[in-house]
mmCIF file of C-alpha atoms and ligand atoms in Angstrom:
data_model
loop_
_atom_site.group_PDB
_atom_site.id
_atom_site.type_symbol
_atom_site.label_atom_id
_atom_site.label_comp_id
_atom_site.label_asym_id
_atom_site.label_seq_id
_atom_site.Cartn_x
_atom_site.Cartn_y
_atom_site.Cartn_z
ATOM 1 C CA MET A 5 -17.798 78.343 -27.931
ATOM 2 C CA SER A 6 -19.794 78.412 -24.714
ATOM 3 C CA LEU A 7 -18.168 77.769 -21.324
ATOM 4 C CA ASP A 8 -18.242 74.149 -20.153
ATOM 5 C CA TRP A 9 -19.507 75.285 -16.789
ATOM 6 C CA GLY A 10 -22.013 77.845 -15.590
ATOM 7 C CA TYR A 11 -24.953 78.337 -13.237
ATOM 8 C CA THR A 12 -27.787 76.493 -14.953
ATOM 9 C CA ASP A 13 -29.212 73.163 -13.777
ATOM 10 C CA ASP A 14 -27.141 71.204 -16.267
ATOM 11 C CA ASN A 15 -23.772 72.975 -15.900
ATOM 12 C CA GLY A 16 -24.012 74.557 -12.456
ATOM 13 C CA PRO A 17 -21.923 74.224 -9.259
ATOM 14 C CA SER A 18 -23.145 70.696 -8.446
ATOM 15 C CA THR A 19 -21.627 69.465 -11.761
ATOM 16 C CA TRP A 20 -18.303 71.326 -11.684
ATOM 17 C CA ALA A 21 -16.282 68.567 -9.992
ATOM 18 C CA GLU A 22 -16.868 66.275 -12.988
ATOM 19 C CA LYS A 23 -14.573 68.412 -15.128
ATOM 20 C CA TYR A 24 -12.766 70.376 -12.399
ATOM 21 C CA PRO A 25 -11.779 67.905 -9.656
ATOM 22 C CA LEU A 26 -10.415 70.656 -7.380
ATOM 23 C CA ALA A 27 -14.028 71.780 -6.901
ATOM 24 C CA ALA A 28 -14.447 68.713 -4.646
ATOM 25 C CA GLY A 29 -11.529 69.718 -2.388
ATOM 26 C CA ALA A 30 -11.563 70.375 1.359
ATOM 27 C CA ARG A 31 -10.483 74.045 1.059
ATOM 28 C CA GLN A 32 -13.277 75.339 -1.154
ATOM 29 C CA SER A 33 -15.084 78.683 -1.238
ATOM 30 C CA PRO A 34 -17.484 80.181 -0.503
ATOM 31 C CA VAL A 35 -18.492 79.054 2.981
ATOM 32 C CA ASP A 36 -21.250 79.914 5.385
ATOM 33 C CA ILE A 37 -19.693 82.155 8.040
ATOM 34 C CA ASP A 38 -20.914 80.647 11.310
ATOM 35 C CA THR A 39 -20.202 83.604 13.562
ATOM 36 C CA SER A 40 -20.177 81.360 16.650
ATOM 37 C CA LYS A 41 -17.125 79.563 15.203
ATOM 38 C CA ALA A 42 -15.105 82.724 14.520
ATOM 39 C CA THR A 43 -12.049 83.196 16.741
ATOM 40 C CA SER A 44 -10.383 86.534 17.487
ATOM 41 C CA ASP A 45 -6.694 86.860 16.745
ATOM 42 C CA ASN A 46 -4.617 89.768 18.054
ATOM 43 C CA SER A 47 -2.156 89.455 15.177
ATOM 44 C CA LEU A 48 -4.967 90.647 12.891
ATOM 45 C CA VAL A 49 -5.418 93.712 15.065
ATOM 46 C CA ASP A 50 -1.688 94.414 15.383
ATOM 47 C CA ARG A 51 -1.246 94.522 11.569
ATOM 48 C CA GLU A 52 -4.310 96.429 10.331
ATOM 49 C CA ILE A 53 -5.333 95.443 6.828
ATOM 50 C CA ASP A 54 -4.409 98.235 4.440
ATOM 51 C CA TRP A 55 -4.954 98.966 0.769
ATOM 52 C CA SER A 56 -4.030 101.574 -1.802
ATOM 53 C CA TYR A 57 -5.627 101.794 -5.250
ATOM 54 C CA PRO A 58 -5.028 104.698 -7.639
ATOM 55 C CA SER A 59 -8.406 105.871 -8.922
ATOM 56 C CA ASN A 60 -7.301 105.332 -12.537
ATOM 57 C CA CYS A 61 -6.054 101.731 -12.244
ATOM 58 C CA SER A 62 -9.018 100.200 -14.152
ATOM 59 C CA TYR A 63 -8.620 99.802 -17.900
ATOM 60 C CA ARG A 64 -11.086 97.268 -19.288
ATOM 61 C CA ILE A 65 -14.455 95.698 -18.551
ATOM 62 C CA VAL A 66 -15.311 92.340 -20.099
ATOM 63 C CA ASN A 67 -18.257 89.970 -20.199
ATOM 64 C CA THR A 68 -16.656 86.665 -19.205
ATOM 65 C CA GLY A 69 -19.779 84.633 -19.908
ATOM 66 C CA TYR A 70 -20.318 84.269 -16.163
ATOM 67 C CA GLY A 71 -20.384 87.934 -15.194
ATOM 68 C CA TRP A 72 -18.618 91.253 -15.672
ATOM 69 C CA ARG A 73 -14.976 91.717 -14.768
ATOM 70 C CA VAL A 74 -12.951 94.937 -14.560
ATOM 71 C CA ASP A 75 -9.258 94.413 -15.284
ATOM 72 C CA THR A 76 -6.787 96.664 -13.479
ATOM 73 C CA TYR A 77 -3.157 97.729 -13.736
ATOM 74 C CA GLY A 78 -1.712 96.398 -10.495
ATOM 75 C CA ASP A 79 1.652 98.184 -10.483
ATOM 76 C CA ASP A 80 0.656 101.024 -8.166
ATOM 77 C CA THR A 81 -1.862 99.058 -6.094
ATOM 78 C CA ALA A 82 -1.152 97.366 -2.774
ATOM 79 C CA LEU A 83 -3.035 95.215 -0.271
ATOM 80 C CA SER A 84 -1.214 94.228 2.902
ATOM 81 C CA GLY A 85 -1.586 93.474 6.603
ATOM 82 C CA GLY A 86 -4.355 91.578 8.348
ATOM 83 C CA PRO A 87 -4.021 87.896 7.353
ATOM 84 C CA LEU A 88 -1.438 88.666 4.660
ATOM 85 C CA SER A 89 2.312 88.197 5.137
ATOM 86 C CA GLU A 90 3.263 89.877 1.861
ATOM 87 C CA VAL A 91 2.029 92.737 -0.329
ATOM 88 C CA TYR A 92 -0.570 91.734 -2.927
ATOM 89 C CA LYS A 93 -1.436 93.626 -6.110
ATOM 90 C CA LEU A 94 -4.941 94.152 -7.532
ATOM 91 C CA GLU A 95 -5.531 92.104 -10.702
ATOM 92 C CA GLN A 96 -9.275 92.501 -11.266
ATOM 93 C CA PHE A 97 -12.614 92.905 -9.578
ATOM 94 C CA HIS A 98 -16.018 91.450 -10.364
ATOM 95 C CA CYS A 99 -19.334 90.600 -8.783
ATOM 96 C CA HIS A 100 -21.675 87.697 -8.025
ATOM 97 C CA TRP A 101 -25.461 88.099 -7.809
ATOM 98 C CA GLY A 102 -28.772 86.199 -7.810
ATOM 99 C CA ALA A 103 -32.107 86.181 -9.627
ATOM 100 C CA THR A 104 -33.870 87.759 -6.632
ATOM 101 C CA ASN A 105 -32.643 89.998 -3.828
ATOM 102 C CA ASP A 106 -32.827 87.290 -1.150
ATOM 103 C CA GLU A 107 -29.925 85.415 -2.762
ATOM 104 C CA GLY A 108 -26.814 86.350 -4.708
ATOM 105 C CA SER A 109 -23.876 86.574 -2.336
ATOM 106 C CA GLU A 110 -21.488 83.609 -2.293
ATOM 107 C CA HIS A 111 -20.501 83.776 1.359
ATOM 108 C CA THR A 112 -23.419 83.712 3.774
ATOM 109 C CA VAL A 113 -23.479 84.814 7.414
ATOM 110 C CA ASP A 114 -25.248 82.432 9.793
ATOM 111 C CA GLY A 115 -27.178 81.220 6.741
ATOM 112 C CA LYS A 116 -28.131 84.723 5.569
ATOM 113 C CA SER A 117 -27.463 85.657 1.940
ATOM 114 C CA TYR A 118 -26.950 89.190 0.708
ATOM 115 C CA ALA A 119 -28.191 90.396 -2.687
ATOM 116 C CA ALA A 120 -24.706 90.390 -4.244
ATOM 117 C CA GLU A 121 -20.997 90.156 -3.421
ATOM 118 C CA LEU A 122 -18.114 92.180 -4.856
ATOM 119 C CA HIS A 123 -14.716 90.442 -5.164
ATOM 120 C CA LEU A 124 -11.435 92.332 -5.449
ATOM 121 C CA VAL A 125 -8.816 89.813 -6.595
ATOM 122 C CA HIS A 126 -5.139 90.374 -5.718
ATOM 123 C CA TRP A 127 -1.993 88.261 -6.231
ATOM 124 C CA ASN A 128 1.163 87.823 -4.177
ATOM 125 C CA SER A 129 3.634 89.758 -6.295
ATOM 126 C CA GLU A 130 6.330 89.559 -3.605
ATOM 127 C CA LYS A 131 6.625 85.771 -3.836
ATOM 128 C CA TYR A 132 5.446 85.003 -7.384
ATOM 129 C CA SER A 133 6.205 86.419 -10.814
ATOM 130 C CA SER A 134 2.719 86.395 -12.294
ATOM 131 C CA PHE A 135 -0.960 86.138 -11.439
ATOM 132 C CA LYS A 136 -1.038 82.761 -13.227
ATOM 133 C CA GLU A 137 1.803 81.387 -11.132
ATOM 134 C CA ALA A 138 0.278 82.796 -7.941
ATOM 135 C CA ALA A 139 -3.063 81.140 -8.714
ATOM 136 C CA SER A 140 -1.369 77.749 -8.338
ATOM 137 C CA GLN A 141 -0.012 78.519 -4.850
ATOM 138 C CA PRO A 142 -1.728 78.177 -1.445
ATOM 139 C CA ASP A 143 -0.931 81.818 -0.554
ATOM 140 C CA GLY A 144 -1.041 83.100 -4.108
ATOM 141 C CA LEU A 145 -4.212 85.162 -4.125
ATOM 142 C CA ALA A 146 -5.980 87.461 -1.690
ATOM 143 C CA VAL A 147 -9.627 88.273 -2.375
ATOM 144 C CA LEU A 148 -11.590 90.959 -0.549
ATOM 145 C CA GLY A 149 -15.280 90.058 -0.363
ATOM 146 C CA VAL A 150 -17.775 92.889 0.078
ATOM 147 C CA PHE A 151 -21.446 92.124 0.648
ATOM 148 C CA MET A 152 -23.966 94.244 -1.228
ATOM 149 C CA GLU A 153 -27.465 94.921 0.103
ATOM 150 C CA ILE A 154 -30.307 96.755 -1.602
ATOM 151 C CA GLY A 155 -30.435 100.475 -0.846
ATOM 152 C CA ASN A 156 -32.809 103.179 -2.042
ATOM 153 C CA ALA A 157 -30.177 105.251 -3.802
ATOM 154 C CA ASP A 158 -27.875 104.261 -6.629
ATOM 155 C CA ASN A 159 -24.271 103.607 -5.639
ATOM 156 C CA ALA A 160 -22.520 106.408 -7.515
ATOM 157 C CA GLU A 161 -19.179 104.598 -7.857
ATOM 158 C CA LEU A 162 -20.836 101.379 -9.029
ATOM 159 C CA GLU A 163 -22.767 103.478 -11.560
ATOM 160 C CA LYS A 164 -19.501 104.157 -13.396
ATOM 161 C CA ILE A 165 -19.214 100.387 -13.974
ATOM 162 C CA ILE A 166 -22.920 99.849 -14.588
ATOM 163 C CA SER A 167 -23.011 102.543 -17.284
ATOM 164 C CA LEU A 168 -20.681 100.326 -19.370
ATOM 165 C CA ILE A 169 -22.728 97.111 -19.038
ATOM 166 C CA PRO A 170 -24.906 97.862 -22.120
ATOM 167 C CA LYS A 171 -21.680 97.709 -24.191
ATOM 168 C CA ILE A 172 -20.844 94.171 -23.017
ATOM 169 C CA ILE A 173 -24.215 92.426 -22.966
ATOM 170 C CA HIS A 174 -22.897 89.343 -24.780
ATOM 171 C CA LYS A 175 -20.137 86.932 -23.741
ATOM 172 C CA GLY A 176 -16.745 87.950 -25.052
ATOM 173 C CA GLN A 177 -17.586 91.629 -25.518
ATOM 174 C CA ASP A 178 -15.349 94.144 -23.804
ATOM 175 C CA SER A 179 -15.005 97.886 -23.482
ATOM 176 C CA GLN A 180 -12.421 100.389 -22.340
ATOM 177 C CA ALA A 181 -12.975 101.184 -18.663
ATOM 178 C CA SER A 182 -10.860 104.241 -17.987
ATOM 179 C CA PHE A 183 -13.079 105.738 -15.330
ATOM 180 C CA ASP A 184 -11.837 107.374 -12.155
ATOM 181 C CA LEU A 185 -12.998 105.050 -9.411
ATOM 182 C CA ASP A 186 -12.981 105.878 -5.719
ATOM 183 C CA PHE A 187 -12.334 102.370 -4.377
ATOM 184 C CA GLY A 188 -12.964 103.709 -0.897
ATOM 185 C CA SER A 189 -16.634 103.870 -1.839
ATOM 186 C CA LEU A 190 -16.623 100.257 -2.995
ATOM 187 C CA LEU A 191 -15.342 99.112 0.383
ATOM 188 C CA PRO A 192 -17.205 99.458 3.683
ATOM 189 C CA GLU A 193 -16.273 102.096 6.234
ATOM 190 C CA SER A 194 -15.625 99.471 8.862
ATOM 191 C CA LYS A 195 -12.501 97.345 8.481
ATOM 192 C CA HIS A 196 -14.021 94.548 10.559
ATOM 193 C CA TYR A 197 -13.847 91.215 8.707
ATOM 194 C CA TRP A 198 -13.688 87.440 8.805
ATOM 195 C CA THR A 199 -10.757 85.606 7.214
ATOM 196 C CA TYR A 200 -10.092 81.977 6.244
ATOM 197 C CA LEU A 201 -8.184 79.925 3.669
ATOM 198 C CA GLY A 202 -10.232 79.021 0.591
ATOM 199 C CA SER A 203 -10.430 78.901 -3.174
ATOM 200 C CA LEU A 204 -11.583 80.558 -6.355
ATOM 201 C CA THR A 205 -15.380 80.300 -6.431
ATOM 202 C CA THR A 206 -15.394 79.476 -10.140
ATOM 203 C CA PRO A 207 -13.686 76.671 -12.035
ATOM 204 C CA PRO A 208 -10.927 75.560 -11.852
ATOM 205 C CA CYS A 209 -11.577 76.349 -8.123
ATOM 206 C CA ASN A 210 -7.868 76.494 -7.256
ATOM 207 C CA GLU A 211 -7.283 76.408 -3.486
ATOM 208 C CA CYS A 212 -5.065 79.478 -3.592
ATOM 209 C CA VAL A 213 -7.058 82.229 -1.870
ATOM 210 C CA ILE A 214 -6.626 83.955 1.470
ATOM 211 C CA TRP A 215 -10.172 85.298 1.923
ATOM 212 C CA THR A 216 -11.076 88.505 3.732
ATOM 213 C CA VAL A 217 -14.850 89.044 3.931
ATOM 214 C CA PHE A 218 -15.931 92.377 5.373
ATOM 215 C CA LYS A 219 -18.701 92.329 7.955
ATOM 216 C CA GLU A 220 -20.330 95.595 6.830
ATOM 217 C CA PRO A 221 -22.133 95.593 3.462
ATOM 218 C CA ILE A 222 -22.190 98.380 0.904
ATOM 219 C CA THR A 223 -25.440 99.270 -0.890
ATOM 220 C CA ILE A 224 -26.599 98.870 -4.473
ATOM 221 C CA SER A 225 -29.976 99.888 -5.886
ATOM 222 C CA GLU A 226 -32.503 97.421 -7.308
ATOM 223 C CA ARG A 227 -32.175 99.143 -10.679
ATOM 224 C CA GLN A 228 -28.423 98.721 -10.679
ATOM 225 C CA LEU A 229 -28.730 95.038 -9.801
ATOM 226 C CA GLU A 230 -31.217 94.571 -12.647
ATOM 227 C CA VAL A 231 -28.564 95.875 -15.040
ATOM 228 C CA PHE A 232 -26.207 93.117 -13.833
ATOM 229 C CA ARG A 233 -28.973 90.584 -14.548
ATOM 230 C CA SER A 234 -29.281 91.885 -18.126
ATOM 231 C CA LEU A 235 -25.877 90.437 -19.028
ATOM 232 C CA LYS A 236 -25.908 87.331 -21.212
ATOM 233 C CA SER A 237 -23.824 84.180 -20.858
ATOM 234 C CA VAL A 238 -23.907 83.582 -24.616
ATOM 235 C CA GLY A 239 -22.192 85.322 -27.499
ATOM 236 C CA GLU A 240 -24.040 87.688 -29.857
ATOM 237 C CA GLU A 241 -24.029 84.987 -32.538
ATOM 238 C CA ASP A 242 -25.383 82.353 -30.104
ATOM 239 C CA ALA A 243 -28.497 83.963 -28.733
ATOM 240 C CA ILE A 244 -31.659 82.753 -30.466
ATOM 241 C CA GLU A 245 -34.391 83.862 -28.050
ATOM 242 C CA PRO A 246 -34.249 87.367 -26.532
ATOM 243 C CA GLU A 247 -34.530 85.878 -23.041
ATOM 244 C CA GLU A 248 -32.003 83.077 -23.690
ATOM 245 C CA GLY A 249 -28.758 83.027 -21.736
ATOM 246 C CA LYS A 250 -29.579 85.846 -19.338
ATOM 247 C CA LEU A 251 -27.091 85.859 -16.461
ATOM 248 C CA VAL A 252 -29.690 86.242 -13.737
ATOM 249 C CA LYS A 253 -27.454 84.469 -11.231
ATOM 250 C CA ASN A 254 -23.774 83.630 -10.982
ATOM 251 C CA TYR A 255 -23.126 82.641 -7.372
ATOM 252 C CA ARG A 256 -21.768 79.365 -5.996
ATOM 253 C CA PRO A 257 -23.559 78.114 -2.877
ATOM 254 C CA PRO A 258 -21.459 77.609 0.289
ATOM 255 C CA LEU A 259 -19.190 74.581 0.789
ATOM 256 C CA PRO A 260 -18.264 73.059 4.177
ATOM 257 C CA LEU A 261 -15.709 74.953 6.264
ATOM 258 C CA GLY A 262 -14.594 71.566 7.589
ATOM 259 C CA ASN A 263 -11.667 71.804 9.998
ATOM 260 C CA ARG A 264 -10.488 75.169 8.683
ATOM 261 C CA VAL A 265 -9.977 78.007 11.139
ATOM 262 C CA LEU A 266 -12.290 81.017 10.770
ATOM 263 C CA ARG A 267 -10.756 84.134 12.310
ATOM 264 C CA GLU A 268 -12.282 87.552 12.796
ATOM 265 C CA CYS A 269 -10.979 91.070 13.278
ATOM 266 C CA GLY A 270 -13.377 93.367 15.027
ATOM 267 C CA PRO A 271 -16.711 92.681 16.722
HETATM 268 C C1 LIG B 302 -9.646 84.692 -10.066
HETATM 269 C C2 LIG B 302 -11.104 84.601 -9.739
HETATM 270 C C3 LIG B 302 -11.561 84.746 -8.451
HETATM 271 C C4 LIG B 302 -12.942 84.675 -8.199
HETATM 272 S S1 LIG B 302 -13.582 84.850 -6.652
HETATM 273 C C5 LIG B 302 -13.822 84.463 -9.241
HETATM 274 O O1 LIG B 302 -15.153 84.434 -8.985
HETATM 275 C C6 LIG B 302 -13.300 84.303 -10.502
HETATM 276 O O2 LIG B 302 -11.954 84.374 -10.736
HETATM 277 ZN ZN1 LIG B 303 -15.576 85.870 -7.354
#
């Protein structure tokens, strides 16, 4: 059974609100980060954003039909500080990309797209008893967004994920992902970021996310990005043409920030 939404002309972001009414809300993500609208906030500086991820917290990688997703054991993970009032636990991480390198990120900065965007998804385990419950609450999830730009060299940590992609080419396939991952290398050196209240960027587009988008990108090689684009949005039994159902892009274009506040930490 194929997903009832996706990124093609007939099931892409402009159609989502027909089946997922939240997608038409006023607190949607992503947004274009208009840097002239960002306001500084000392409380973000006073409580530096902090994270802790054991290198062995990943356990599975799956082809969701709209990308790859690495599932993690959250028990020993923690994200706190910055815009967050509680401690959040890592649930999963995944990526969004485009068909060419001049598109692919979901958030844009003064109209500029990056080639891809990594999302680390956390849930408020202090206030809620499950990820599912948290995803229905306005402060339920915290997502770290990391821009990815093309670099000459492969990203060695990403390569541990990319080496498993050939095992999950078709929708629904999964593989054990028990690699040792240095999350520090998947996050930028600088802790400068923008933050605002938004949503999941895929249906059902719940407005439950406190977004933190880092200003500094990490790098990925063209070859590595091509491996992402080799994933298929259809199951092994569905594909009829070799080129059919290739996931060459899986990003949602920006939605209006509206009257939401956009704060920044760091220049
Ligand atoms: C929970 C979740 C969050 C994001 S950002 C996404 O793309 C899919 O699912
Ligand atoms: Zn995402």
